[in-house]
JSON list of C-alpha atoms in Angstrom, two decimals:
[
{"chain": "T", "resi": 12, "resn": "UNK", "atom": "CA", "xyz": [27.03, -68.92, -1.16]},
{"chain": "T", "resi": 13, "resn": "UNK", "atom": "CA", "xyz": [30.25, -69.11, 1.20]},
{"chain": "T", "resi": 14, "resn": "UNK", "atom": "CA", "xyz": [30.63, -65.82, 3.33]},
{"chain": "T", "resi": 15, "resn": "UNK", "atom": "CA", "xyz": [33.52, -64.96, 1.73]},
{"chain": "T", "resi": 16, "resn": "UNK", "atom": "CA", "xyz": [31.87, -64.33, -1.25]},
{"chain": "T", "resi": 17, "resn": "UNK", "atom": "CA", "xyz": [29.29, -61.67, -0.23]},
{"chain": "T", "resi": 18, "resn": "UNK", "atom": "CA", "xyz": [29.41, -58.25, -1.00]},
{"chain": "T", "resi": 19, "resn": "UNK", "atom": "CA", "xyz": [29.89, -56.22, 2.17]},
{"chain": "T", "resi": 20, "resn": "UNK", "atom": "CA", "xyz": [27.76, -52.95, 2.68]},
{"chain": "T", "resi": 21, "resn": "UNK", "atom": "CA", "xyz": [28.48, -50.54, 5.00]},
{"chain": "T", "resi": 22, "resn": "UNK", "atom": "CA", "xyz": [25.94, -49.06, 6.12]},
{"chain": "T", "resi": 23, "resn": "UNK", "atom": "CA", "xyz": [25.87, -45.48, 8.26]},
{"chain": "T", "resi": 24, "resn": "UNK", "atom": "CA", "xyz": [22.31, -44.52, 9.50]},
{"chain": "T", "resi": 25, "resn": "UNK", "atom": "CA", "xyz": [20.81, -43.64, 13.21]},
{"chain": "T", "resi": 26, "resn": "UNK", "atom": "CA", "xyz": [17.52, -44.08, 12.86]},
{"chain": "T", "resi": 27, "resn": "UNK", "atom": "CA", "xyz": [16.66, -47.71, 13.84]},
{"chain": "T", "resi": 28, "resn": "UNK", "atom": "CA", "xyz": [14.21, -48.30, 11.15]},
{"chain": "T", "resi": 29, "resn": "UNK", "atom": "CA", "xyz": [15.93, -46.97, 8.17]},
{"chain": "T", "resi": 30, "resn": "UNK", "atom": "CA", "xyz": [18.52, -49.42, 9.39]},
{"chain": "T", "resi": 31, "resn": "UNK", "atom": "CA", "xyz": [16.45, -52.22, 9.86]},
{"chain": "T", "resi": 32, "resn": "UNK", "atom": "CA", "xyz": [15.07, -52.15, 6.14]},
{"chain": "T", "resi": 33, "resn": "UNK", "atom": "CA", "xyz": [18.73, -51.11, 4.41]},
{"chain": "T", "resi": 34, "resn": "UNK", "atom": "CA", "xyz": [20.02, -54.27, 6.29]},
{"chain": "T", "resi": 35, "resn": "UNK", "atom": "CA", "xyz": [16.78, -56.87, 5.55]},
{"chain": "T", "resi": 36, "resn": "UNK", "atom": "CA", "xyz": [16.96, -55.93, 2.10]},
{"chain": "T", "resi": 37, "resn": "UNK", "atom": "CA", "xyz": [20.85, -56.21, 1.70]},
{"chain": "T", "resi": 38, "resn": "UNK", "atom": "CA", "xyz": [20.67, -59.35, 3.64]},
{"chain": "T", "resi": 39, "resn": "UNK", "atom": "CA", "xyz": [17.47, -61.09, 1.08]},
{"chain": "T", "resi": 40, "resn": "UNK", "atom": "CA", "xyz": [19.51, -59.68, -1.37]},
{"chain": "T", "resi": 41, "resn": "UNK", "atom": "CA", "xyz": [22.78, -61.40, -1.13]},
{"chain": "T", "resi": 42, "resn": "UNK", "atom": "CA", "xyz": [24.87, -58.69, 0.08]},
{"chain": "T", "resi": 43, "resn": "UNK", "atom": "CA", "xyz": [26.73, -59.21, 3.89]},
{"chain": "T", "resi": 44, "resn": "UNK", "atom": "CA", "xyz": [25.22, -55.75, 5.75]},
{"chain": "T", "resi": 45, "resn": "UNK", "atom": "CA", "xyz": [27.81, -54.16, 8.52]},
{"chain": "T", "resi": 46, "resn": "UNK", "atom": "CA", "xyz": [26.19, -51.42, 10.23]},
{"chain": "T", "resi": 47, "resn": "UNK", "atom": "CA", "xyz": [27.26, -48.63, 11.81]},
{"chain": "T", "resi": 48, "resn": "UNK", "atom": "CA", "xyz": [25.01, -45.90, 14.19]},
{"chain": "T", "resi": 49, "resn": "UNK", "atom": "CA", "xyz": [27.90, -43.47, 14.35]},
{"chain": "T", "resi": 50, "resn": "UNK", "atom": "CA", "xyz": [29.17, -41.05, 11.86]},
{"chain": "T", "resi": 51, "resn": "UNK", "atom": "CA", "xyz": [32.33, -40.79, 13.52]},
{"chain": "T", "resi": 52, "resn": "UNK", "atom": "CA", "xyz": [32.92, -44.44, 13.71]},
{"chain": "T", "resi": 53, "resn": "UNK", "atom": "CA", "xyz": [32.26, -44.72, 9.96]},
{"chain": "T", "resi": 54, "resn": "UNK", "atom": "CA", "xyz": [35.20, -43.67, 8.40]},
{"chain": "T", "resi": 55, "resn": "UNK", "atom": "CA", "xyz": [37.47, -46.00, 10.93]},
{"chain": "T", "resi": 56, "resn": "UNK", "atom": "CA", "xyz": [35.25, -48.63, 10.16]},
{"chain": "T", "resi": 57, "resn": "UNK", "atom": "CA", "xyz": [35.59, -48.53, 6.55]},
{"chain": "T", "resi": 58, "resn": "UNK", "atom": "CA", "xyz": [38.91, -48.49, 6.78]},
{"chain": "T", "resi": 59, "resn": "UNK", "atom": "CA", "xyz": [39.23, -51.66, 9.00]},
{"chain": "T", "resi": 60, "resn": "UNK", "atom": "CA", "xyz": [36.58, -54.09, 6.46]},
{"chain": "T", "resi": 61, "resn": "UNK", "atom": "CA", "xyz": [37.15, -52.11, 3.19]},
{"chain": "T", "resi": 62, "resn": "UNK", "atom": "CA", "xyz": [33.46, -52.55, 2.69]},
{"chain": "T", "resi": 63, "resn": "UNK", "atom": "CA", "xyz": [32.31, -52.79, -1.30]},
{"chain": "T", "resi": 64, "resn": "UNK", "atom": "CA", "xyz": [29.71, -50.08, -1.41]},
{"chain": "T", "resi": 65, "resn": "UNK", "atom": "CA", "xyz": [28.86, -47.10, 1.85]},
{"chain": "T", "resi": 66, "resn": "UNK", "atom": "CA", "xyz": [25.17, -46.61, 2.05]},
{"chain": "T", "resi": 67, "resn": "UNK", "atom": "CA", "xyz": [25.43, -43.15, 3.80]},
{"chain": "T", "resi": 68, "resn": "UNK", "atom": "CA", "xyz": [22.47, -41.03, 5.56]},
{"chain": "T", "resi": 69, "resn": "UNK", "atom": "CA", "xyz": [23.13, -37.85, 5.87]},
{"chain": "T", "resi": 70, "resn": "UNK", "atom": "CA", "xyz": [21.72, -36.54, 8.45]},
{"chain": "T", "resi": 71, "resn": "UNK", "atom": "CA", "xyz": [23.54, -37.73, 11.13]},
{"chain": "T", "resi": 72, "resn": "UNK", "atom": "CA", "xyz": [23.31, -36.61, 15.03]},
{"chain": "T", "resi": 73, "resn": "UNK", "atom": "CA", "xyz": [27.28, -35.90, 15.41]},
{"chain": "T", "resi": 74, "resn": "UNK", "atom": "CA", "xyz": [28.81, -35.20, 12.00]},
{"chain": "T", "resi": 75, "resn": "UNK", "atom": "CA", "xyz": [27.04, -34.50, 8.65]},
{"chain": "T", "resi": 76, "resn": "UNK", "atom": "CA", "xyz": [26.83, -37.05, 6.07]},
{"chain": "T", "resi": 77, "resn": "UNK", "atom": "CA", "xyz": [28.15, -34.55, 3.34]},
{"chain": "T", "resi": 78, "resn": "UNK", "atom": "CA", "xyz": [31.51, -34.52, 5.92]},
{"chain": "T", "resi": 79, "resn": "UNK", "atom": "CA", "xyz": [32.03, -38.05, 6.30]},
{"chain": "T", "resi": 80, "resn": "UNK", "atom": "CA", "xyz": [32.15, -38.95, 2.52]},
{"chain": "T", "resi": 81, "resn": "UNK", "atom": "CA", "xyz": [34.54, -35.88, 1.69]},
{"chain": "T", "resi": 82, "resn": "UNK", "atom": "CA", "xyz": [36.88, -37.45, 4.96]},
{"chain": "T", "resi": 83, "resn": "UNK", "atom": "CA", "xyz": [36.02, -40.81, 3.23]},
{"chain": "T", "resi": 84, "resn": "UNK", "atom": "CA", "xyz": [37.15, -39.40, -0.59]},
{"chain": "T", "resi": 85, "resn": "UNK", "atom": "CA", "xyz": [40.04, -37.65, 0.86]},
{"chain": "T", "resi": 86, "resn": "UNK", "atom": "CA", "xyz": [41.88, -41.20, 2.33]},
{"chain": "T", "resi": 87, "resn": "UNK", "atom": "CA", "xyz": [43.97, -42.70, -0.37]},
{"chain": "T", "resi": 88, "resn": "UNK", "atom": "CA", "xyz": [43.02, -46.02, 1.43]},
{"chain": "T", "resi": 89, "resn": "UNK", "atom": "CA", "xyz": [39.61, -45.77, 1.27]},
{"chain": "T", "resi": 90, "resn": "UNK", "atom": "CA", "xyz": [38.76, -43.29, -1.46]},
{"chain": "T", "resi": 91, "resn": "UNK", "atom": "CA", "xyz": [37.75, -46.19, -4.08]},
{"chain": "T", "resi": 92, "resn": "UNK", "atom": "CA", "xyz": [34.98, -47.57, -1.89]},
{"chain": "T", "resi": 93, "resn": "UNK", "atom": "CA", "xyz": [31.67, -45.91, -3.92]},
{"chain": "T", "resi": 94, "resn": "UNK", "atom": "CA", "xyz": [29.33, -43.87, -1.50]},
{"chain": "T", "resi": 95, "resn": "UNK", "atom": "CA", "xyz": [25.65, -44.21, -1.83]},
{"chain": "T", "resi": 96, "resn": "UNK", "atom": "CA", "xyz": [24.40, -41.28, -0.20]},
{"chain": "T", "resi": 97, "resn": "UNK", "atom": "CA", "xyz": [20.55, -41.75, 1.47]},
{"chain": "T", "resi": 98, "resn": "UNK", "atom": "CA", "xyz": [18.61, -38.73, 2.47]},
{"chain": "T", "resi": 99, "resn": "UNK", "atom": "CA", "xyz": [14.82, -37.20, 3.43]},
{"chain": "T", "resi": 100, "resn": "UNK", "atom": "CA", "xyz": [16.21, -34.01, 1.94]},
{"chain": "T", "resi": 101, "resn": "UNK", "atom": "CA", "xyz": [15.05, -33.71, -2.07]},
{"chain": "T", "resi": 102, "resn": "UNK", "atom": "CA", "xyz": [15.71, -29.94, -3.26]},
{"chain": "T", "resi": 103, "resn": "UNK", "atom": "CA", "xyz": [18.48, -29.82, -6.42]},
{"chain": "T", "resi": 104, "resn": "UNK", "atom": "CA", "xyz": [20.77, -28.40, -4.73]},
{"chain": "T", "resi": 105, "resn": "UNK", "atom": "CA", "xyz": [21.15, -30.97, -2.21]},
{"chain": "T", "resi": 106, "resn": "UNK", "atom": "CA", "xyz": [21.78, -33.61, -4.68]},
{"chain": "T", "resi": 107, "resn": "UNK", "atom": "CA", "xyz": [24.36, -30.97, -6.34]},
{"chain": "T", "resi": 108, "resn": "UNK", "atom": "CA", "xyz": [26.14, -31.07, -2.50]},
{"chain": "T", "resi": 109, "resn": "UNK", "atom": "CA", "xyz": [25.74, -34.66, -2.03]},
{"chain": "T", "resi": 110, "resn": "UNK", "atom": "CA", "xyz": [27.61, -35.39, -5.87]},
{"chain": "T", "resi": 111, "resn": "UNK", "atom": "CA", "xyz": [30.07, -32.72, -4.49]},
{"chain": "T", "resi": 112, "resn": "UNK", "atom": "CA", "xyz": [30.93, -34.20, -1.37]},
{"chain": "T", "resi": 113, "resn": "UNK", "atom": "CA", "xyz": [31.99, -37.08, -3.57]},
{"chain": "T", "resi": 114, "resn": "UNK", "atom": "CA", "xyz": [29.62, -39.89, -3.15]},
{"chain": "T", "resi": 115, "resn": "UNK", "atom": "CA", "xyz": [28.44, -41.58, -6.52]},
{"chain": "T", "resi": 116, "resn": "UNK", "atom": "CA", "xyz": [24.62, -41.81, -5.47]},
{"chain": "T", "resi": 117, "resn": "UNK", "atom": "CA", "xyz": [21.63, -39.88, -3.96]},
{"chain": "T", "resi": 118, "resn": "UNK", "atom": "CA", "xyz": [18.45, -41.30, -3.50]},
{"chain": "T", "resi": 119, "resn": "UNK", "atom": "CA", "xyz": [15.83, -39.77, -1.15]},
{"chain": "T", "resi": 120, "resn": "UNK", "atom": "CA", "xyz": [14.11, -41.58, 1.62]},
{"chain": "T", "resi": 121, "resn": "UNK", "atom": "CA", "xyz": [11.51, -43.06, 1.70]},
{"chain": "T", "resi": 122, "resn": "UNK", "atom": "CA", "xyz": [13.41, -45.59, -0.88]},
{"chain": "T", "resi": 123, "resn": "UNK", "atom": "CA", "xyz": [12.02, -47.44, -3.53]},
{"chain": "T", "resi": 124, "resn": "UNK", "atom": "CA", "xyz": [13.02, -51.43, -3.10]},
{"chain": "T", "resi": 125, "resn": "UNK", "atom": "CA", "xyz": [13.85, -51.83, -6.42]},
{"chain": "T", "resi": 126, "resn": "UNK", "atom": "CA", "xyz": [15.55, -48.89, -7.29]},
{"chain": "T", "resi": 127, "resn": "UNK", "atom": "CA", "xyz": [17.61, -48.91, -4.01]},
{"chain": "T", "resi": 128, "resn": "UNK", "atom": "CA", "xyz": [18.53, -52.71, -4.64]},
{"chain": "T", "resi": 129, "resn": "UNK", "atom": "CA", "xyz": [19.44, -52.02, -8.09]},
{"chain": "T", "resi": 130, "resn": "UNK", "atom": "CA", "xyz": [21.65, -48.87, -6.65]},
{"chain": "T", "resi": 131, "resn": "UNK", "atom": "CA", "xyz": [23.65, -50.62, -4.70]},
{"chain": "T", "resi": 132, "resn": "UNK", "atom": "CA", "xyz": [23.93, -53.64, -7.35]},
{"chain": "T", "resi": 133, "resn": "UNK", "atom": "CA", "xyz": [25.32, -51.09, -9.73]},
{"chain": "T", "resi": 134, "resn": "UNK", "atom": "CA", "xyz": [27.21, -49.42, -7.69]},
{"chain": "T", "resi": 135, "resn": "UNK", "atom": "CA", "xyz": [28.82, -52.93, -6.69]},
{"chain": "T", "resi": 136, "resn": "UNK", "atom": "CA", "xyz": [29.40, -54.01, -9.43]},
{"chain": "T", "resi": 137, "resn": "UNK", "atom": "CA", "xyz": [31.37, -51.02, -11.01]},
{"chain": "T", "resi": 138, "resn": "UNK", "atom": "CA", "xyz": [33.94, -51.24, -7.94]},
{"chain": "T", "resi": 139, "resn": "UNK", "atom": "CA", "xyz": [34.13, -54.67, -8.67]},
{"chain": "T", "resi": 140, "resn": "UNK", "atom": "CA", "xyz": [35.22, -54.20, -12.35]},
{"chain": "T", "resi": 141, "resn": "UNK", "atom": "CA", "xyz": [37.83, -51.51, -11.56]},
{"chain": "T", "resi": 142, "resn": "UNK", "atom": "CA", "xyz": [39.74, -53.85, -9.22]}
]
């Protein structure tokens, strides 16, 4: 597969481990993983490599998740790029806040491999098929 053809993930997460497995199984997955430890970088970043899918935590040391995808939703030049928003938080309503804040996904950590690959495959693929 040529590089140019990979999917590129962005993905937004401090903690080194969560960000170690999000990028292994992108990478044995066929996707191109960029990462990002800052919240605040995110949204710049995004908007320099116009990444195919966010994977978002939200819980994030200098700006909430929640904030970042609403910034994210809210830039005409970025607002197409689907959010998949990853979180240790699992009570209704903060799904309900997480949908609200615009991203198109929630799953709750820990992940499930198969469910998070076929996540961001969806998720992917439906970006892909509106441009």
């Amino acid at each position: 597969m040529a590089g140019s053809t990979l999917k590129k993930v962005l993905v937004v997460e401090d903690n080194p481990l969560n960000m170690k497995l999000f990028c292994d199984l992108l990478d044995a997955f066929g996707f191109e993983a960029v990462k990002s430890e800052d919240g605040l970088r995110a949204v710049e970043m995004a908007k320099d490599i116009h990444p195919d899918l966010i994977i978002m935590d939200i819980q994030l040391p200098d700006v909430s998740g929640l904030d970042l995808a609403r910034w994210i939703k809210d830039d005409e030049s970025v607002r197409d790029i689907p959010i998949l928003a990853v979180t240790a938080f699992a009570m209704r309503q903060d799904e309900e806040d997480v949908l609200e804040a615009g991203c198109e996904a929630y799953m709750t950590k820990p992940i499930q491999m198969g469910s998070f690959i076929k996540a961001v495959e969806e998720l992917t693929a439906r970006r892909e098929r509106a441009h």
